[in-house]
Amino acid sequence: MSEKIYVGVDLGGTAIKVGICNQEGELLHTYEGPTEKEKGTDAVIENIEKYVRLIVEQSPYTWDQLVGVGAGVAGFTDLRAGVILLAPNIGFRNVPIRAILEERIGKTIVIDNDANVAALGEAWSGAGKGVTDCVCYTLGTGVGGGIIINGKIYQGFAGLAGEIGHISVVPDLEAIQCGCGKMGCLETVSSATGIIRMAVEAVERGDATSLSTIESKLTAKDIFDAAKAGDEVSIRIVNRAAFYLGKSMASVAATLNPERFIVGGGVSKAGDILFDKIREVFMECTPAPLQQGVEIIPAKLGNDAGIVGAAGLLLR
């Protein structure tokens, strides 16, 4: 019997990344092409089909070995109907993408949001391999999340489970409004956007910090580098971001009792200066029985997590 393969699609605003995985979650081949969202919805869908067919043609595998295609997209989706309700980064609104692609490609199509598929990728063959229950945080422009229970994505009744960035953790007197419209969300302090905002405010207040000497636009990396060099303001900002991450994990642990927290995204590259504080706060805020055996570790797959996880939708 010939080996089965699974194609994952990471549908982004600039590029569409596709990859072939085997049944063990190994990423065997990848291809990347432009999204061309400015040409409209039909053009984007045509590109998805084209890139899927192209990657299989360029591989040593045949079309008959392809079980199906999974796709991850940033936006709001009706998972059961296979409809992208709103995805601003690609200009999709109420697009029945599953039905369209199944007709065009002739294979099973499964969709989910980008945070969920990244979590599934890490659980399948990344930092969560061998663990049945884990929760993934993605720290970038926002704070995304994905929940894996018994090896499968937990989606909730409306497919919106895992919106970890919108857990309210900041006390009212310190809270600011999140982009979601609510106050005190984790995303406001622990995302790259939140970390940069706190640094800019410190510079504007005239706090004594080496960040004030940086002439270009501040980045999260600038702040982590300054913290590692001993800048007290930067250390305070990093500690605040880590404190609320650890606090949120304590709440998640009390609810789900995962074996592992996996932290990915650009902010996670800060390393020990971030992770040591997260772990410290988690231990302080979590009852002892809920700490036992729990790990908080960096993600492994990087930008490939979305492709691998999308392919894994067909198995999990």
PDB file of C-alpha atoms in Angstrom:
ATOM      1  CA  MET A   1       0.000   0.000   0.000  1.00  0.00           C
ATOM      2  CA  SER A   2       1.422   3.363  -1.021  1.00  0.00           C
ATOM      3  CA  GLU A   3       2.217   5.968   1.615  1.00  0.00           C
ATOM      4  CA  LYS A   4      -0.502   8.496   2.336  1.00  0.00           C
ATOM      5  CA  ILE A   5       0.314  12.206   2.269  1.00  0.00           C
ATOM      6  CA  TYR A   6      -1.424  15.286   3.633  1.00  0.00           C
ATOM      7  CA  VAL A   7      -1.107  18.853   2.364  1.00  0.00           C
ATOM      8  CA  GLY A   8      -1.268  21.829   4.695  1.00  0.00           C
ATOM      9  CA  VAL A   9      -1.985  25.388   3.571  1.00  0.00           C
ATOM     10  CA  ASP A  10      -1.026  28.477   5.574  1.00  0.00           C
ATOM     11  CA  LEU A  11      -3.147  31.205   4.016  1.00  0.00           C
ATOM     12  CA  GLY A  12      -1.545  34.581   4.703  1.00  0.00           C
ATOM     13  CA  GLY A  13      -2.138  38.098   3.459  1.00  0.00           C
ATOM     14  CA  THR A  14       1.123  38.239   1.493  1.00  0.00           C
ATOM     15  CA  ALA A  15       2.002  34.613   0.832  1.00  0.00           C
ATOM     16  CA  ILE A  16       0.372  31.202   0.674  1.00  0.00           C
ATOM     17  CA  LYS A  17       2.622  28.506   2.118  1.00  0.00           C
ATOM     18  CA  VAL A  18       1.908  24.865   1.349  1.00  0.00           C
ATOM     19  CA  GLY A  19       3.597  21.726   2.604  1.00  0.00           C
ATOM     20  CA  ILE A  20       3.374  17.952   2.334  1.00  0.00           C
ATOM     21  CA  CYS A  21       3.398  15.900   5.535  1.00  0.00           C
ATOM     22  CA  ASN A  22       3.411  12.169   6.098  1.00  0.00           C
ATOM     23  CA  GLN A  23       1.342  10.346   8.717  1.00  0.00           C
ATOM     24  CA  GLU A  24       3.956  11.044  11.406  1.00  0.00           C
ATOM     25  CA  GLY A  25       3.780  14.804  10.914  1.00  0.00           C
ATOM     26  CA  GLU A  26       7.135  15.091   9.167  1.00  0.00           C
ATOM     27  CA  LEU A  27       7.252  18.060   6.780  1.00  0.00           C
ATOM     28  CA  LEU A  28       8.566  16.574   3.531  1.00  0.00           C
ATOM     29  CA  HIS A  29       8.220  19.369   0.965  1.00  0.00           C
ATOM     30  CA  THR A  30       7.234  23.037   1.003  1.00  0.00           C
ATOM     31  CA  TYR A  31       6.281  25.664  -1.542  1.00  0.00           C
ATOM     32  CA  GLU A  32       5.417  29.337  -1.191  1.00  0.00           C
ATOM     33  CA  GLY A  33       3.671  31.638  -3.642  1.00  0.00           C
ATOM     34  CA  PRO A  34       2.038  35.076  -3.552  1.00  0.00           C
ATOM     35  CA  THR A  35      -1.507  35.405  -2.220  1.00  0.00           C
ATOM     36  CA  GLU A  36      -2.445  38.191  -4.672  1.00  0.00           C
ATOM     37  CA  LYS A  37      -5.387  39.279  -2.559  1.00  0.00           C
ATOM     38  CA  GLU A  38      -5.622  42.514  -4.550  1.00  0.00           C
ATOM     39  CA  LYS A  39      -6.947  40.422  -7.452  1.00  0.00           C
ATOM     40  CA  GLY A  40      -9.943  39.299  -5.415  1.00  0.00           C
ATOM     41  CA  THR A  41     -11.325  36.192  -3.745  1.00  0.00           C
ATOM     42  CA  ASP A  42     -11.472  34.039  -6.882  1.00  0.00           C
ATOM     43  CA  ALA A  43      -7.808  34.696  -7.653  1.00  0.00           C
ATOM     44  CA  VAL A  44      -6.730  33.723  -4.127  1.00  0.00           C
ATOM     45  CA  ILE A  45      -8.679  30.463  -4.299  1.00  0.00           C
ATOM     46  CA  GLU A  46      -7.209  29.742  -7.743  1.00  0.00           C
ATOM     47  CA  ASN A  47      -3.744  30.254  -6.273  1.00  0.00           C
ATOM     48  CA  ILE A  48      -4.450  27.825  -3.430  1.00  0.00           C
ATOM     49  CA  GLU A  49      -5.489  25.161  -5.930  1.00  0.00           C
ATOM     50  CA  LYS A  50      -2.499  25.915  -8.166  1.00  0.00           C
ATOM     51  CA  TYR A  51       0.046  25.688  -5.342  1.00  0.00           C
ATOM     52  CA  VAL A  52      -1.457  22.471  -3.958  1.00  0.00           C
ATOM     53  CA  ARG A  53      -1.306  20.817  -7.357  1.00  0.00           C
ATOM     54  CA  LEU A  54       2.184  22.173  -7.987  1.00  0.00           C
ATOM     55  CA  ILE A  55       3.699  20.882  -4.754  1.00  0.00           C
ATOM     56  CA  VAL A  56       2.373  17.386  -5.359  1.00  0.00           C
ATOM     57  CA  GLU A  57       3.617  17.448  -8.967  1.00  0.00           C
ATOM     58  CA  GLN A  58       7.082  18.540  -7.809  1.00  0.00           C
ATOM     59  CA  SER A  59       7.240  15.811  -5.152  1.00  0.00           C
ATOM     60  CA  PRO A  60       7.918  12.084  -5.566  1.00  0.00           C
ATOM     61  CA  TYR A  61       4.297  11.413  -4.583  1.00  0.00           C
ATOM     62  CA  THR A  62       1.223  10.962  -6.746  1.00  0.00           C
ATOM     63  CA  TRP A  63      -2.124  12.708  -6.641  1.00  0.00           C
ATOM     64  CA  ASP A  64      -3.757   9.425  -5.614  1.00  0.00           C
ATOM     65  CA  GLN A  65      -1.619   9.329  -2.452  1.00  0.00           C
ATOM     66  CA  LEU A  66      -3.040  12.690  -1.333  1.00  0.00           C
ATOM     67  CA  VAL A  67      -5.701  12.171   1.357  1.00  0.00           C
ATOM     68  CA  GLY A  68      -6.785  15.788   1.500  1.00  0.00           C
ATOM     69  CA  VAL A  69      -5.904  19.397   2.227  1.00  0.00           C
ATOM     70  CA  GLY A  70      -6.074  21.313   5.506  1.00  0.00           C
ATOM     71  CA  ALA A  71      -5.968  25.095   5.619  1.00  0.00           C
ATOM     72  CA  GLY A  72      -5.322  27.596   8.388  1.00  0.00           C
ATOM     73  CA  VAL A  73      -6.469  31.197   8.100  1.00  0.00           C
ATOM     74  CA  ALA A  74      -6.314  34.230  10.376  1.00  0.00           C
ATOM     75  CA  GLY A  75      -9.888  35.313  10.903  1.00  0.00           C
ATOM     76  CA  PHE A  76     -13.336  34.225  11.974  1.00  0.00           C
ATOM     77  CA  THR A  77     -14.512  30.914  10.577  1.00  0.00           C
ATOM     78  CA  ASP A  78     -17.596  28.738  10.714  1.00  0.00           C
ATOM     79  CA  LEU A  79     -15.702  25.478  11.060  1.00  0.00           C
ATOM     80  CA  ARG A  80     -18.695  23.207  10.694  1.00  0.00           C
ATOM     81  CA  ALA A  81     -19.906  24.873   7.509  1.00  0.00           C
ATOM     82  CA  GLY A  82     -16.389  25.400   6.152  1.00  0.00           C
ATOM     83  CA  VAL A  83     -16.996  29.117   5.644  1.00  0.00           C
ATOM     84  CA  ILE A  84     -14.550  31.962   6.261  1.00  0.00           C
ATOM     85  CA  LEU A  85     -16.823  34.583   7.802  1.00  0.00           C
ATOM     86  CA  LEU A  86     -14.276  37.395   7.941  1.00  0.00           C
ATOM     87  CA  ALA A  87     -10.555  37.379   7.218  1.00  0.00           C
ATOM     88  CA  PRO A  88      -9.430  40.999   6.777  1.00  0.00           C
ATOM     89  CA  ASN A  89      -5.844  40.146   5.877  1.00  0.00           C
ATOM     90  CA  ILE A  90      -6.954  38.356   2.706  1.00  0.00           C
ATOM     91  CA  GLY A  91     -10.179  40.273   2.060  1.00  0.00           C
ATOM     92  CA  PHE A  92     -12.490  37.283   2.565  1.00  0.00           C
ATOM     93  CA  ARG A  93     -16.058  37.713   3.817  1.00  0.00           C
ATOM     94  CA  ASN A  94     -18.571  34.852   3.917  1.00  0.00           C
ATOM     95  CA  VAL A  95     -16.549  32.668   1.553  1.00  0.00           C
ATOM     96  CA  PRO A  96     -17.580  28.953   1.496  1.00  0.00           C
ATOM     97  CA  ILE A  97     -13.978  27.937   0.929  1.00  0.00           C
ATOM     98  CA  ARG A  98     -14.373  24.267   1.817  1.00  0.00           C
ATOM     99  CA  ALA A  99     -17.092  23.635  -0.752  1.00  0.00           C
ATOM    100  CA  ILE A 100     -15.259  25.612  -3.438  1.00  0.00           C
ATOM    101  CA  LEU A 101     -11.936  23.858  -2.926  1.00  0.00           C
ATOM    102  CA  GLU A 102     -13.496  20.397  -2.661  1.00  0.00           C
ATOM    103  CA  GLU A 103     -15.150  20.951  -6.026  1.00  0.00           C
ATOM    104  CA  ARG A 104     -11.955  22.287  -7.620  1.00  0.00           C
ATOM    105  CA  ILE A 105      -9.434  19.907  -6.053  1.00  0.00           C
ATOM    106  CA  GLY A 106     -11.584  16.834  -5.640  1.00  0.00           C
ATOM    107  CA  LYS A 107     -10.174  15.978  -2.212  1.00  0.00           C
ATOM    108  CA  THR A 108     -11.341  16.353   1.399  1.00  0.00           C
ATOM    109  CA  ILE A 109     -10.826  19.922   2.668  1.00  0.00           C
ATOM    110  CA  VAL A 110     -10.677  20.946   6.352  1.00  0.00           C
ATOM    111  CA  ILE A 111     -10.247  24.510   7.646  1.00  0.00           C
ATOM    112  CA  ASP A 112      -9.469  26.082  11.005  1.00  0.00           C
ATOM    113  CA  ASN A 113      -8.004  29.326  12.328  1.00  0.00           C
ATOM    114  CA  ASP A 114      -4.274  29.965  12.242  1.00  0.00           C
ATOM    115  CA  ALA A 115      -3.696  29.780  16.015  1.00  0.00           C
ATOM    116  CA  ASN A 116      -5.398  26.390  16.246  1.00  0.00           C
ATOM    117  CA  VAL A 117      -3.439  24.884  13.390  1.00  0.00           C
ATOM    118  CA  ALA A 118      -0.140  26.210  14.777  1.00  0.00           C
ATOM    119  CA  ALA A 119      -1.003  24.573  18.098  1.00  0.00           C
ATOM    120  CA  LEU A 120      -1.840  21.317  16.342  1.00  0.00           C
ATOM    121  CA  GLY A 121       1.434  21.437  14.434  1.00  0.00           C
ATOM    122  CA  GLU A 122       3.431  21.766  17.642  1.00  0.00           C
ATOM    123  CA  ALA A 123       1.383  19.022  19.287  1.00  0.00           C
ATOM    124  CA  TRP A 124       1.767  16.666  16.343  1.00  0.00           C
ATOM    125  CA  SER A 125       5.474  16.886  15.621  1.00  0.00           C
ATOM    126  CA  GLY A 126       6.907  19.863  17.504  1.00  0.00           C
ATOM    127  CA  ALA A 127       7.343  20.779  21.165  1.00  0.00           C
ATOM    128  CA  GLY A 128       4.202  18.859  22.128  1.00  0.00           C
ATOM    129  CA  LYS A 129       5.046  15.595  20.429  1.00  0.00           C
ATOM    130  CA  GLY A 130       4.119  12.674  22.652  1.00  0.00           C
ATOM    131  CA  VAL A 131       1.864  14.808  24.876  1.00  0.00           C
ATOM    132  CA  THR A 132      -1.912  14.409  24.636  1.00  0.00           C
ATOM    133  CA  ASP A 133      -2.931  17.589  26.475  1.00  0.00           C
ATOM    134  CA  CYS A 134      -1.209  20.921  25.895  1.00  0.00           C
ATOM    135  CA  VAL A 135      -1.971  24.599  25.453  1.00  0.00           C
ATOM    136  CA  CYS A 136      -0.091  26.765  22.974  1.00  0.00           C
ATOM    137  CA  TYR A 137       0.484  30.500  23.215  1.00  0.00           C
ATOM    138  CA  THR A 138       1.535  32.515  20.160  1.00  0.00           C
ATOM    139  CA  LEU A 139       3.120  35.830  21.138  1.00  0.00           C
ATOM    140  CA  GLY A 140       3.273  38.195  18.196  1.00  0.00           C
ATOM    141  CA  THR A 141       1.363  41.312  17.226  1.00  0.00           C
ATOM    142  CA  GLY A 142      -1.370  39.855  19.419  1.00  0.00           C
ATOM    143  CA  VAL A 143      -1.588  36.844  21.704  1.00  0.00           C
ATOM    144  CA  GLY A 144      -3.095  33.785  20.060  1.00  0.00           C
ATOM    145  CA  GLY A 145      -3.814  30.403  21.555  1.00  0.00           C
ATOM    146  CA  GLY A 146      -4.719  26.839  20.802  1.00  0.00           C
ATOM    147  CA  ILE A 147      -5.933  24.048  23.060  1.00  0.00           C
ATOM    148  CA  ILE A 148      -5.112  20.394  22.409  1.00  0.00           C
ATOM    149  CA  ILE A 149      -7.078  17.810  24.410  1.00  0.00           C
ATOM    150  CA  ASN A 150      -6.567  14.080  23.869  1.00  0.00           C
ATOM    151  CA  GLY A 151      -4.421  14.942  20.853  1.00  0.00           C
ATOM    152  CA  LYS A 152      -7.138  16.937  19.116  1.00  0.00           C
ATOM    153  CA  ILE A 153      -7.945  20.644  18.805  1.00  0.00           C
ATOM    154  CA  TYR A 154     -10.599  21.776  21.252  1.00  0.00           C
ATOM    155  CA  GLN A 155     -12.736  24.297  19.368  1.00  0.00           C
ATOM    156  CA  GLY A 156     -15.672  25.061  21.644  1.00  0.00           C
ATOM    157  CA  PHE A 157     -19.298  25.151  20.543  1.00  0.00           C
ATOM    158  CA  ALA A 158     -18.769  28.091  18.169  1.00  0.00           C
ATOM    159  CA  GLY A 159     -15.186  27.261  17.194  1.00  0.00           C
ATOM    160  CA  LEU A 160     -13.765  30.145  19.232  1.00  0.00           C
ATOM    161  CA  ALA A 161     -12.008  28.300  22.063  1.00  0.00           C
ATOM    162  CA  GLY A 162      -8.396  29.222  22.759  1.00  0.00           C
ATOM    163  CA  GLU A 163      -8.734  33.015  22.607  1.00  0.00           C
ATOM    164  CA  ILE A 164      -6.139  33.226  25.378  1.00  0.00           C
ATOM    165  CA  GLY A 165      -5.114  36.754  24.483  1.00  0.00           C
ATOM    166  CA  HIS A 166      -8.519  37.953  25.616  1.00  0.00           C
ATOM    167  CA  ILE A 167      -8.410  36.544  29.120  1.00  0.00           C
ATOM    168  CA  SER A 168      -8.816  39.564  31.404  1.00  0.00           C
ATOM    169  CA  VAL A 169      -5.801  39.571  33.720  1.00  0.00           C
ATOM    170  CA  VAL A 170      -4.818  43.219  34.321  1.00  0.00           C
ATOM    171  CA  PRO A 171      -6.390  44.973  37.351  1.00  0.00           C
ATOM    172  CA  ASP A 172      -8.880  47.722  36.548  1.00  0.00           C
ATOM    173  CA  LEU A 173      -6.655  50.605  37.690  1.00  0.00           C
ATOM    174  CA  GLU A 174      -3.846  49.476  35.370  1.00  0.00           C
ATOM    175  CA  ALA A 175      -5.977  48.178  32.497  1.00  0.00           C
ATOM    176  CA  ILE A 176      -6.228  49.681  29.045  1.00  0.00           C
ATOM    177  CA  GLN A 177      -8.709  48.870  26.320  1.00  0.00           C
ATOM    178  CA  CYS A 178      -7.869  45.965  24.052  1.00  0.00           C
ATOM    179  CA  GLY A 179      -8.554  45.894  20.337  1.00  0.00           C
ATOM    180  CA  CYS A 180     -11.457  43.544  21.087  1.00  0.00           C
ATOM    181  CA  GLY A 181     -13.146  46.396  22.964  1.00  0.00           C
ATOM    182  CA  LYS A 182     -12.735  44.959  26.472  1.00  0.00           C
ATOM    183  CA  MET A 183     -10.393  46.104  29.221  1.00  0.00           C
ATOM    184  CA  GLY A 184      -7.310  44.440  30.691  1.00  0.00           C
ATOM    185  CA  CYS A 185      -6.800  41.611  28.196  1.00  0.00           C
ATOM    186  CA  LEU A 186      -3.552  39.633  28.280  1.00  0.00           C
ATOM    187  CA  GLU A 187      -2.872  40.867  24.754  1.00  0.00           C
ATOM    188  CA  THR A 188      -2.513  44.457  25.972  1.00  0.00           C
ATOM    189  CA  VAL A 189       0.591  43.648  28.040  1.00  0.00           C
ATOM    190  CA  SER A 190       2.150  40.431  26.755  1.00  0.00           C
ATOM    191  CA  SER A 191       2.056  40.822  22.972  1.00  0.00           C
ATOM    192  CA  ALA A 192       4.834  42.520  21.008  1.00  0.00           C
ATOM    193  CA  THR A 193       2.417  45.419  20.532  1.00  0.00           C
ATOM    194  CA  GLY A 194       1.812  45.714  24.273  1.00  0.00           C
ATOM    195  CA  ILE A 195       5.498  45.456  25.155  1.00  0.00           C
ATOM    196  CA  ILE A 196       6.414  48.167  22.646  1.00  0.00           C
ATOM    197  CA  ARG A 197       3.586  50.394  23.887  1.00  0.00           C
ATOM    198  CA  MET A 198       4.874  50.174  27.478  1.00  0.00           C
ATOM    199  CA  ALA A 199       8.392  51.022  26.301  1.00  0.00           C
ATOM    200  CA  VAL A 200       7.248  54.012  24.255  1.00  0.00           C
ATOM    201  CA  GLU A 201       5.284  55.309  27.253  1.00  0.00           C
ATOM    202  CA  ALA A 202       8.375  54.981  29.456  1.00  0.00           C
ATOM    203  CA  VAL A 203      10.514  56.929  26.988  1.00  0.00           C
ATOM    204  CA  GLU A 204       7.834  59.627  26.622  1.00  0.00           C
ATOM    205  CA  ARG A 205       7.636  59.947  30.416  1.00  0.00           C
ATOM    206  CA  GLY A 206      11.353  60.588  30.506  1.00  0.00           C
ATOM    207  CA  ASP A 207      12.264  57.425  32.424  1.00  0.00           C
ATOM    208  CA  ALA A 208      15.998  56.777  32.588  1.00  0.00           C
ATOM    209  CA  THR A 209      16.415  54.046  29.995  1.00  0.00           C
ATOM    210  CA  SER A 210      18.782  53.146  27.187  1.00  0.00           C
ATOM    211  CA  LEU A 211      15.712  52.756  24.977  1.00  0.00           C
ATOM    212  CA  SER A 212      15.594  56.555  24.657  1.00  0.00           C
ATOM    213  CA  THR A 213      18.835  56.455  22.657  1.00  0.00           C
ATOM    214  CA  ILE A 214      17.362  54.223  19.933  1.00  0.00           C
ATOM    215  CA  GLU A 215      16.579  56.451  16.962  1.00  0.00           C
ATOM    216  CA  SER A 216      14.659  53.927  14.878  1.00  0.00           C
ATOM    217  CA  LYS A 217      11.185  52.661  15.695  1.00  0.00           C
ATOM    218  CA  LEU A 218      11.322  50.492  18.812  1.00  0.00           C
ATOM    219  CA  THR A 219      10.863  46.744  18.437  1.00  0.00           C
ATOM    220  CA  ALA A 220      10.225  44.041  21.018  1.00  0.00           C
ATOM    221  CA  LYS A 221      13.731  42.727  20.315  1.00  0.00           C
ATOM    222  CA  ASP A 222      15.198  46.117  21.277  1.00  0.00           C
ATOM    223  CA  ILE A 223      13.432  45.893  24.629  1.00  0.00           C
ATOM    224  CA  PHE A 224      14.531  42.322  25.332  1.00  0.00           C
ATOM    225  CA  ASP A 225      18.116  43.133  24.330  1.00  0.00           C
ATOM    226  CA  ALA A 226      18.116  46.143  26.666  1.00  0.00           C
ATOM    227  CA  ALA A 227      16.707  44.023  29.489  1.00  0.00           C
ATOM    228  CA  LYS A 228      19.444  41.430  29.014  1.00  0.00           C
ATOM    229  CA  ALA A 229      21.987  44.265  29.162  1.00  0.00           C
ATOM    230  CA  GLY A 230      20.607  45.348  32.538  1.00  0.00           C
ATOM    231  CA  ASP A 231      18.347  48.265  31.600  1.00  0.00           C
ATOM    232  CA  GLU A 232      15.986  48.544  34.579  1.00  0.00           C
ATOM    233  CA  VAL A 233      13.032  49.974  32.661  1.00  0.00           C
ATOM    234  CA  SER A 234      13.237  47.196  30.078  1.00  0.00           C
ATOM    235  CA  ILE A 235      13.516  44.555  32.804  1.00  0.00           C
ATOM    236  CA  ARG A 236      10.385  45.976  34.434  1.00  0.00           C
ATOM    237  CA  ILE A 237       8.489  45.807  31.126  1.00  0.00           C
ATOM    238  CA  VAL A 238       9.592  42.237  30.396  1.00  0.00           C
ATOM    239  CA  ASN A 239       8.729  41.159  33.931  1.00  0.00           C
ATOM    240  CA  ARG A 240       5.263  42.685  33.614  1.00  0.00           C
ATOM    241  CA  ALA A 241       4.614  40.862  30.334  1.00  0.00           C
ATOM    242  CA  ALA A 242       5.883  37.601  31.853  1.00  0.00           C
ATOM    243  CA  PHE A 243       3.897  38.095  35.057  1.00  0.00           C
ATOM    244  CA  TYR A 244       0.571  38.200  33.241  1.00  0.00           C
ATOM    245  CA  LEU A 245       1.532  35.280  31.011  1.00  0.00           C
ATOM    246  CA  GLY A 246       2.304  33.193  34.092  1.00  0.00           C
ATOM    247  CA  LYS A 247      -0.879  34.373  35.794  1.00  0.00           C
ATOM    248  CA  SER A 248      -2.991  33.435  32.771  1.00  0.00           C
ATOM    249  CA  MET A 249      -1.367  29.997  32.646  1.00  0.00           C
ATOM    250  CA  ALA A 250      -2.305  29.450  36.270  1.00  0.00           C
ATOM    251  CA  SER A 251      -5.953  30.069  35.347  1.00  0.00           C
ATOM    252  CA  VAL A 252      -5.717  27.772  32.333  1.00  0.00           C
ATOM    253  CA  ALA A 253      -4.044  25.068  34.440  1.00  0.00           C
ATOM    254  CA  ALA A 254      -6.877  25.202  36.966  1.00  0.00           C
ATOM    255  CA  THR A 255      -9.399  24.811  34.146  1.00  0.00           C
ATOM    256  CA  LEU A 256      -7.751  22.328  31.777  1.00  0.00           C
ATOM    257  CA  ASN A 257      -4.778  20.802  33.636  1.00  0.00           C
ATOM    258  CA  PRO A 258      -2.552  20.534  30.523  1.00  0.00           C
ATOM    259  CA  GLU A 259       0.737  18.682  30.751  1.00  0.00           C
ATOM    260  CA  ARG A 260       2.600  21.293  28.757  1.00  0.00           C
ATOM    261  CA  PHE A 261       2.401  24.987  27.855  1.00  0.00           C
ATOM    262  CA  ILE A 262       4.118  25.721  24.543  1.00  0.00           C
ATOM    263  CA  VAL A 263       5.041  29.330  23.805  1.00  0.00           C
ATOM    264  CA  GLY A 264       5.793  30.437  20.250  1.00  0.00           C
ATOM    265  CA  GLY A 265       5.781  33.582  18.137  1.00  0.00           C
ATOM    266  CA  GLY A 266       8.371  36.321  17.843  1.00  0.00           C
ATOM    267  CA  VAL A 267       8.252  37.387  21.491  1.00  0.00           C
ATOM    268  CA  SER A 268       9.088  33.856  22.651  1.00  0.00           C
ATOM    269  CA  LYS A 269      12.558  34.247  21.123  1.00  0.00           C
ATOM    270  CA  ALA A 270      13.484  36.422  24.125  1.00  0.00           C
ATOM    271  CA  GLY A 271      14.597  33.220  25.834  1.00  0.00           C
ATOM    272  CA  ASP A 272      15.316  32.687  29.526  1.00  0.00           C
ATOM    273  CA  ILE A 273      14.730  36.293  30.559  1.00  0.00           C
ATOM    274  CA  LEU A 274      11.068  35.750  29.651  1.00  0.00           C
ATOM    275  CA  PHE A 275      10.597  32.053  30.391  1.00  0.00           C
ATOM    276  CA  ASP A 276      12.245  32.063  33.832  1.00  0.00           C
ATOM    277  CA  LYS A 277       9.838  34.746  35.043  1.00  0.00           C
ATOM    278  CA  ILE A 278       6.801  33.033  33.488  1.00  0.00           C
ATOM    279  CA  ARG A 279       7.656  29.802  35.292  1.00  0.00           C
ATOM    280  CA  GLU A 280       8.261  31.622  38.583  1.00  0.00           C
ATOM    281  CA  VAL A 281       4.875  33.359  38.457  1.00  0.00           C
ATOM    282  CA  PHE A 282       3.106  30.177  37.360  1.00  0.00           C
ATOM    283  CA  MET A 283       4.478  28.367  40.427  1.00  0.00           C
ATOM    284  CA  GLU A 284       3.433  31.220  42.717  1.00  0.00           C
ATOM    285  CA  CYS A 285      -0.123  31.409  41.354  1.00  0.00           C
ATOM    286  CA  THR A 286      -0.891  27.717  40.840  1.00  0.00           C
ATOM    287  CA  PRO A 287      -1.875  25.254  43.606  1.00  0.00           C
ATOM    288  CA  ALA A 288       0.829  22.620  44.116  1.00  0.00           C
ATOM    289  CA  PRO A 289      -1.146  19.632  42.735  1.00  0.00           C
ATOM    290  CA  LEU A 290      -1.761  21.520  39.480  1.00  0.00           C
ATOM    291  CA  GLN A 291       1.951  22.248  39.079  1.00  0.00           C
ATOM    292  CA  GLN A 292       3.028  18.629  39.164  1.00  0.00           C
ATOM    293  CA  GLY A 293       4.602  17.500  35.895  1.00  0.00           C
ATOM    294  CA  VAL A 294       3.654  20.701  34.044  1.00  0.00           C
ATOM    295  CA  GLU A 295       6.236  22.166  31.657  1.00  0.00           C
ATOM    296  CA  ILE A 296       6.439  25.630  30.095  1.00  0.00           C
ATOM    297  CA  ILE A 297       8.675  25.438  27.026  1.00  0.00           C
ATOM    298  CA  PRO A 298       9.398  27.242  23.728  1.00  0.00           C
ATOM    299  CA  ALA A 299       7.810  26.122  20.485  1.00  0.00           C
ATOM    300  CA  LYS A 300      10.001  24.222  18.009  1.00  0.00           C
ATOM    301  CA  LEU A 301       8.512  24.472  14.534  1.00  0.00           C
ATOM    302  CA  GLY A 302       8.674  28.230  14.027  1.00  0.00           C
ATOM    303  CA  ASN A 303       6.983  29.400  10.828  1.00  0.00           C
ATOM    304  CA  ASP A 304       6.324  25.809   9.741  1.00  0.00           C
ATOM    305  CA  ALA A 305       3.879  25.131  12.594  1.00  0.00           C
ATOM    306  CA  GLY A 306       0.907  26.415  10.604  1.00  0.00           C
ATOM    307  CA  ILE A 307       1.633  24.239   7.572  1.00  0.00           C
ATOM    308  CA  VAL A 308       2.190  21.100   9.641  1.00  0.00           C
ATOM    309  CA  GLY A 309      -0.881  21.727  11.772  1.00  0.00           C
ATOM    310  CA  ALA A 310      -3.075  22.408   8.748  1.00  0.00           C
ATOM    311  CA  ALA A 311      -2.033  19.065   7.267  1.00  0.00           C
ATOM    312  CA  GLY A 312      -2.731  17.463  10.637  1.00  0.00           C
ATOM    313  CA  LEU A 313      -6.353  18.613  10.559  1.00  0.00           C
ATOM    314  CA  LEU A 314      -7.037  15.654   8.294  1.00  0.00           C
ATOM    315  CA  LEU A 315      -5.872  13.202  10.959  1.00  0.00           C
ATOM    316  CA  ARG A 316      -6.820  15.031  14.144  1.00  0.00           C
TER     317      ARG A 316
END
